[in-house]
Amino acid sequence: MTASPSLLATLPGHSYTSPEVFAREQENIFESLWFCAVRSAELDAPGAFRTVPVGRESVLITRNGEGEPRAFLNVCRHRGARLCTEESGAVRRTLRCPYHAWSYDLDGALVAAPNLARMPDVDRAAYGLRAVALREWLGYVWVCLADDPPSFEDQAPGAAVERLGDAAAIERYGASELALGRRVRYDVRANWKLIVENFMECYHCAAIHPELVSVLPEFARGFAAQYYVGHGAAFADGARGFTVDGGEGFGRLPGLADDQDRRYYAITVRPQVFVNLVPDHVIVHRMFPAAPDRTVVECDWLYAPEVIASGADVSRSVELFHRVNVQDFAACERTQPGMASRAYRSGGVLVPSEHHIGGFHSWVTALLDGA
Ligand code: FES
Ligand code: FE
């Protein structure tokens, strides 16, 4: 059965279940484009590190002696052991492989190995850690595994400009200066594309997000109003803040323009980042696709540093979008088994309010076909 000509079809079911499709996505998307890896502030001193799965690789991100962020493939150049097995930690001056004790400095250079002086053939310069391209934006370290990375400006800040219609608009939130108020990690049993599609549409909002639509009433109409350029969804008259009960939030972030007050903006930075902007905080979701039917999502709630320093209770503020996440991810998990059904062999339907998701499908398909 196919959709009627006026309706767009989704991707076919196997796009969401096939290990072969997933492997091509890992190679052509997550290992080829810029990938938002870690909050810069987590690397709080030289030698602090975090390891992050990027596509099929593990990437090690640290700070060198000068405090500059550095990213490397987390693979020892001797016999290929994983250099750091912990998700996060700190070293003093060197990264030491636990297998045969080759040691690398924080710029990735091979600086020591047992008996190195008696191994003149081992060229230290040639056997440093493999560096990974890196940029910082919104207070996050973004990495790219491609030999020749695509334009960061086009992919990341470009997505914000496309959505907000103004290059300065996102900078006014000062996201790189904000402090982490809460982080929740969700282990979602669903394909990453289902999560992106869900985030991009609002057709489901009235059905599954009662708390969100009471703060943002236009979402109840089912149109993804957040995808009209420059449009922010207005808070309900009765909502004092972006909180689970519409109660008072925190003070407006200092850089915001008046037309950004009492409004909600959502940006998708393809392939794996969602940013939500409200007057008193910023929410950043990073997805880590782990399998065709599994995606880990790390969600950060960021507030003005003085709000966090004051010990203010951010629970009611966090709870609103945490509930949205739980509701959305439950919907995605309910959808995933259907992707393997013969009923979905040729996909489903995009109703008119979801047509922009067709653009996402074309984008994915073009990248996979470009293999
Ligand atoms: Fe790392 Fe041998 S594999 S030192
Ligand atoms: Fe939703």
Coordinates of C-alpha atoms and ligand atoms in Angstrom, one line a residue:
M1 CA 0.0 0.0 0.0
T2 CA 1.4 3.4 -0.8
A3 CA 0.4 6.9 0.4
S4 CA -1.9 8.9 -1.8
P5 CA -0.1 11.4 -4.1
S6 CA -0.8 14.4 -1.9
L7 CA 0.9 12.7 1.1
L8 CA 4.6 12.0 1.5
A9 CA 5.7 8.6 2.5
T10 CA 8.2 8.1 5.3
L11 CA 11.4 6.0 4.9
P12 CA 10.7 2.3 4.6
G13 CA 10.7 0.2 7.7
H14 CA 14.0 -1.4 7.1
S15 CA 15.8 2.0 7.3
Y16 CA 15.1 1.9 11.0
T17 CA 16.1 -1.7 11.7
S18 CA 18.8 -2.8 9.2
P19 CA 22.3 -3.2 10.5
E20 CA 23.6 -2.5 7.0
V21 CA 21.8 0.9 6.8
F22 CA 23.0 1.7 10.3
A23 CA 26.6 0.9 9.5
R24 CA 26.4 3.2 6.4
E25 CA 24.8 5.9 8.6
Q26 CA 27.7 5.5 11.1
E27 CA 30.2 5.9 8.3
N28 CA 28.6 8.6 6.1
I29 CA 26.9 10.6 8.8
F30 CA 28.2 10.3 12.3
E31 CA 31.9 9.6 11.3
S32 CA 31.8 12.2 8.5
L33 CA 29.9 15.3 9.9
W34 CA 30.5 17.4 13.0
F35 CA 29.4 15.6 16.2
C36 CA 28.6 17.3 19.4
A37 CA 30.7 15.3 21.9
V38 CA 31.1 16.9 25.4
R39 CA 30.4 19.9 27.5
S40 CA 33.6 22.0 27.5
A41 CA 33.3 22.8 31.2
E42 CA 33.5 19.1 32.1
L43 CA 37.1 19.2 31.0
D44 CA 37.9 21.5 33.9
A45 CA 41.7 21.2 34.0
P46 CA 44.7 20.0 31.9
G47 CA 44.5 16.2 31.8
A48 CA 40.8 16.0 32.6
F49 CA 39.3 13.7 29.9
R50 CA 36.1 12.2 28.6
T51 CA 35.7 9.3 26.2
V52 CA 32.8 9.5 23.8
P53 CA 31.4 7.1 21.2
V54 CA 31.4 8.8 17.8
G55 CA 30.0 6.4 15.1
R56 CA 32.0 3.2 15.6
E57 CA 35.0 4.9 17.1
S58 CA 35.8 6.0 20.6
V59 CA 37.1 9.5 20.8
L60 CA 39.2 10.8 23.8
I61 CA 38.8 14.5 24.5
T62 CA 41.1 16.2 27.0
R63 CA 42.9 19.5 27.7
N64 CA 46.6 20.0 27.1
G65 CA 49.0 21.8 29.4
E66 CA 47.8 25.1 28.1
G67 CA 44.2 24.3 28.8
E68 CA 43.4 23.9 25.1
P69 CA 40.9 21.1 24.2
R70 CA 42.3 18.2 22.2
A71 CA 40.6 15.2 20.7
F72 CA 42.2 11.9 19.6
L73 CA 41.1 8.5 18.5
N74 CA 41.1 6.5 21.8
V75 CA 43.4 3.8 20.3
C76 CA 47.0 3.1 21.3
R77 CA 49.4 3.3 18.3
H78 CA 51.4 0.3 19.5
R79 CA 49.0 -2.7 19.3
G80 CA 45.7 -0.9 19.2
A81 CA 44.5 -1.2 22.8
R82 CA 41.9 1.2 24.0
L83 CA 43.9 3.9 25.8
C84 CA 41.2 5.0 28.3
T85 CA 38.5 2.6 29.2
E86 CA 36.8 4.9 31.7
E87 CA 34.1 7.3 30.4
S88 CA 35.7 10.2 32.3
G89 CA 38.7 10.9 34.5
A90 CA 41.9 12.9 34.9
V91 CA 45.5 12.2 34.3
R92 CA 48.5 14.4 35.4
R93 CA 50.7 14.8 32.4
T94 CA 50.5 11.8 30.2
L95 CA 48.0 9.3 28.9
R96 CA 49.5 5.9 29.6
C97 CA 48.3 2.8 27.8
P98 CA 47.5 0.0 30.3
Y99 CA 48.8 -2.8 28.0
H100 CA 52.6 -2.1 27.5
A101 CA 52.8 1.4 29.0
W102 CA 53.3 3.5 25.9
S103 CA 52.7 7.1 27.1
Y104 CA 51.5 10.1 25.2
D105 CA 51.5 13.7 26.3
L106 CA 48.3 15.8 26.3
D107 CA 49.0 16.9 22.7
G108 CA 49.1 13.3 21.6
A109 CA 52.9 12.9 21.1
L110 CA 54.5 9.6 22.0
V111 CA 56.8 10.6 24.9
A112 CA 57.8 7.3 26.6
A113 CA 57.7 3.6 26.2
P114 CA 59.5 0.8 27.9
N115 CA 62.9 0.4 26.2
L116 CA 62.2 3.1 23.7
A117 CA 65.8 4.2 23.7
R118 CA 66.7 0.8 22.4
M119 CA 64.1 0.9 19.6
P120 CA 65.5 3.4 17.1
D121 CA 63.1 2.3 14.5
V122 CA 60.1 3.5 16.5
D123 CA 59.7 7.1 15.2
R124 CA 58.0 8.9 18.1
A125 CA 56.7 11.6 15.8
A126 CA 55.0 9.0 13.6
Y127 CA 53.3 7.1 16.4
G128 CA 51.5 9.9 18.2
L129 CA 47.8 9.6 18.8
R130 CA 45.6 10.2 15.8
A131 CA 44.2 13.7 16.2
V132 CA 40.6 14.4 15.6
A133 CA 39.3 17.8 14.3
L134 CA 37.6 19.9 17.0
R135 CA 35.6 23.1 17.4
E136 CA 33.8 24.7 20.3
W137 CA 30.3 26.2 20.1
L138 CA 27.5 26.7 22.7
G139 CA 30.0 25.5 25.3
Y140 CA 30.4 22.1 23.8
V141 CA 33.3 20.4 22.1
W142 CA 32.3 19.2 18.6
V143 CA 34.5 16.7 16.8
C144 CA 34.8 15.5 13.2
L145 CA 36.4 12.2 12.2
A146 CA 36.5 13.1 8.5
D147 CA 40.0 13.5 7.0
D148 CA 38.6 16.7 5.3
P149 CA 35.9 18.0 7.6
P150 CA 32.9 19.8 6.1
S151 CA 32.2 23.4 7.0
F152 CA 31.4 23.7 10.7
E153 CA 29.7 27.0 10.2
D154 CA 27.3 25.6 7.6
Q155 CA 26.4 22.6 9.7
A156 CA 26.0 24.0 13.2
P157 CA 25.7 27.8 13.5
G158 CA 24.1 27.6 10.0
A159 CA 21.3 25.4 11.4
A160 CA 20.6 28.0 14.1
V161 CA 20.6 30.8 11.5
E162 CA 18.2 28.9 9.2
R163 CA 15.8 28.4 12.1
L164 CA 16.1 31.7 13.9
G165 CA 16.7 33.8 10.8
D166 CA 19.4 35.8 12.6
A167 CA 23.0 34.8 13.3
A168 CA 23.1 36.7 16.6
A169 CA 19.9 35.3 18.0
I170 CA 21.3 32.1 19.5
E171 CA 24.4 33.9 20.8
R172 CA 22.3 36.1 23.0
Y173 CA 21.5 33.1 25.2
G174 CA 25.3 32.9 26.1
A175 CA 25.1 29.2 26.2
S176 CA 28.9 28.8 26.5
E177 CA 28.8 30.7 29.8
L178 CA 25.9 28.9 31.3
A179 CA 26.2 26.3 34.1
L180 CA 25.0 22.7 34.1
G181 CA 22.0 22.5 36.4
R182 CA 21.0 18.9 35.6
R183 CA 21.9 16.1 33.2
V184 CA 19.7 13.1 32.5
R185 CA 20.8 10.2 30.3
Y186 CA 18.1 8.3 28.5
D187 CA 18.7 4.9 27.0
V188 CA 16.1 4.8 24.3
R189 CA 15.2 1.5 22.5
A190 CA 14.6 3.2 19.2
N191 CA 16.4 4.1 16.0
W192 CA 18.0 7.6 16.1
K193 CA 15.9 8.8 13.1
L194 CA 12.6 8.1 15.0
I195 CA 13.9 10.4 17.7
V196 CA 14.8 13.2 15.2
E197 CA 11.5 12.9 13.4
N198 CA 9.6 13.0 16.7
F199 CA 11.5 16.1 17.8
M200 CA 10.8 17.8 14.4
E201 CA 7.0 17.4 14.6
C202 CA 4.3 18.7 16.8
Y203 CA 1.5 16.6 15.5
H204 CA 1.8 14.4 18.7
C205 CA 2.0 17.3 21.2
A206 CA -1.7 17.5 22.1
A207 CA -1.9 13.7 22.5
I208 CA 1.2 13.1 24.7
H209 CA 2.5 16.4 26.1
P210 CA -0.3 17.8 28.4
E211 CA 2.2 19.8 30.5
L212 CA 4.0 21.3 27.5
V213 CA 0.8 22.4 25.7
S214 CA -0.5 24.1 28.8
V215 CA 2.7 26.3 28.7
L216 CA 2.8 26.5 24.9
P217 CA -0.8 26.4 23.8
E218 CA -0.1 26.8 20.1
F219 CA 1.5 23.3 20.2
A220 CA -1.9 21.8 20.8
R221 CA -2.8 22.7 17.2
G222 CA -0.4 20.1 15.9
F223 CA 1.6 22.4 13.6
A224 CA 5.3 22.5 14.0
A225 CA 5.2 26.2 14.4
Q226 CA 8.7 26.1 15.8
Y227 CA 9.9 25.4 12.2
Y228 CA 8.7 28.7 10.7
V229 CA 11.8 30.8 10.4
G230 CA 12.2 33.2 13.3
H231 CA 9.0 32.1 15.0
G232 CA 9.1 31.3 18.7
A233 CA 6.1 29.7 20.4
A234 CA 4.5 32.1 22.9
F235 CA 4.0 31.2 26.5
A236 CA 0.4 30.9 27.6
D237 CA -0.9 34.0 29.3
G238 CA -1.2 32.2 32.6
A239 CA 2.3 30.7 32.5
R240 CA 4.8 32.6 34.6
G241 CA 7.7 30.5 33.4
F242 CA 8.8 27.4 31.5
T243 CA 8.2 25.1 34.4
V244 CA 6.1 21.9 34.9
D245 CA 3.3 23.8 36.5
G246 CA 3.7 27.1 34.7
G247 CA 5.1 28.6 37.9
E248 CA 7.8 31.2 38.2
G249 CA 11.2 30.2 36.6
F250 CA 14.4 32.3 36.9
G251 CA 15.4 35.7 35.7
R252 CA 15.6 36.3 32.0
L253 CA 19.1 35.6 30.6
P254 CA 20.8 39.0 30.3
G255 CA 21.6 39.1 26.6
L256 CA 18.1 38.4 25.3
A257 CA 16.2 40.7 23.1
D258 CA 12.7 41.7 24.1
D259 CA 11.2 39.5 21.4
Q260 CA 12.9 36.5 22.8
D261 CA 11.2 36.8 26.1
R262 CA 8.3 34.5 27.0
R263 CA 9.0 32.4 23.9
Y264 CA 10.3 29.0 23.1
Y265 CA 12.6 28.1 20.2
A266 CA 13.7 24.7 19.0
I267 CA 16.6 24.0 16.7
T268 CA 17.7 20.7 15.2
V269 CA 21.4 20.6 14.4
R270 CA 21.6 17.6 12.2
P271 CA 22.5 14.8 12.8
Q272 CA 22.4 14.5 16.5
V273 CA 21.7 17.7 18.5
F274 CA 18.5 19.4 19.6
V275 CA 18.6 22.8 21.2
N276 CA 15.7 24.3 23.1
L277 CA 15.9 28.0 24.0
V278 CA 13.6 29.6 26.7
P279 CA 14.2 32.9 28.5
D280 CA 15.8 31.5 31.6
H281 CA 17.6 28.4 30.4
V282 CA 18.9 26.3 27.5
I283 CA 18.3 22.6 27.0
V284 CA 20.8 20.7 24.8
H285 CA 20.1 17.1 23.7
R286 CA 23.0 15.0 22.3
M287 CA 22.2 11.7 20.7
F288 CA 24.6 8.8 20.6
P289 CA 23.3 6.2 18.2
A290 CA 24.4 2.8 19.6
A291 CA 22.6 0.2 17.5
P292 CA 19.8 0.3 14.8
D293 CA 17.3 0.0 17.6
R294 CA 19.1 1.8 20.4
T295 CA 20.1 5.5 21.0
V296 CA 21.5 7.0 24.1
V297 CA 20.4 10.6 24.7
E298 CA 22.2 12.9 27.0
C299 CA 20.2 15.9 27.9
D300 CA 21.6 19.0 29.7
W301 CA 19.7 21.8 31.4
L302 CA 21.8 24.9 31.4
Y303 CA 21.2 28.0 33.7
A304 CA 22.8 31.3 34.5
P305 CA 25.9 30.5 36.7
E306 CA 24.5 32.6 39.5
V307 CA 21.3 30.5 39.6
I308 CA 23.3 27.4 40.1
A309 CA 25.7 29.1 42.5
S310 CA 22.8 30.2 44.7
G311 CA 21.7 26.6 45.2
A312 CA 18.3 27.4 43.6
D313 CA 16.0 24.4 43.1
V314 CA 15.8 23.8 39.4
S315 CA 13.5 20.7 39.7
R316 CA 10.3 22.3 38.5
S317 CA 12.1 23.9 35.6
V318 CA 13.8 20.6 34.7
E319 CA 10.7 18.5 35.2
L320 CA 8.8 20.1 32.3
F321 CA 11.2 19.0 29.6
H322 CA 12.1 15.8 31.4
R323 CA 8.5 14.8 31.1
V324 CA 8.5 15.7 27.5
N325 CA 11.5 13.5 27.0
V326 CA 10.0 10.6 28.8
Q327 CA 6.8 11.0 26.8
D328 CA 8.6 11.3 23.5
F329 CA 11.0 8.4 24.0
A330 CA 8.1 6.2 25.1
A331 CA 6.4 7.0 21.8
C332 CA 9.6 6.3 19.9
E333 CA 10.0 2.9 21.7
R334 CA 6.4 2.1 20.9
T335 CA 7.1 2.8 17.2
Q336 CA 10.3 0.9 16.9
P337 CA 8.8 -2.7 16.8
G338 CA 6.4 -1.5 14.0
M339 CA 9.4 -0.7 11.8
A340 CA 10.0 -4.4 11.5
S341 CA 6.4 -5.2 10.7
R342 CA 5.3 -6.1 7.1
A343 CA 2.7 -3.4 7.6
Y344 CA 5.5 -0.8 7.4
R345 CA 7.5 -2.4 4.7
S346 CA 7.0 0.6 2.4
G347 CA 6.9 3.1 5.2
G348 CA 4.1 5.2 6.6
V349 CA 2.7 8.7 5.9
L350 CA 3.7 12.2 6.5
V351 CA 0.6 14.3 7.0
P352 CA 0.9 18.0 5.8
S353 CA 2.1 19.3 9.2
E354 CA 5.0 16.8 9.0
H355 CA 6.1 17.6 5.5
H356 CA 9.4 19.2 6.7
I357 CA 10.4 15.8 8.0
G358 CA 10.5 14.8 4.3
G359 CA 13.5 17.2 4.0
F360 CA 15.2 15.2 6.8
H361 CA 14.6 12.0 4.9
S362 CA 16.0 13.4 1.7
W363 CA 19.1 14.6 3.6
V364 CA 19.7 11.2 5.1
T365 CA 19.1 9.4 1.8
A366 CA 21.4 11.7 -0.1
L367 CA 24.2 11.1 2.4
L368 CA 23.8 7.3 2.2
D369 CA 23.6 7.3 -1.5
G370 CA 26.7 9.3 -1.7
A371 CA 28.7 6.3 -0.4
Ligands
FES1 FE1 49.3 0.2 24.1 FE2 50.9 -1.8 23.7 S1 48.9 -1.6 23.0 S2 51.3 0.0 24.8
FE2 FE 7.3 15.6 21.6

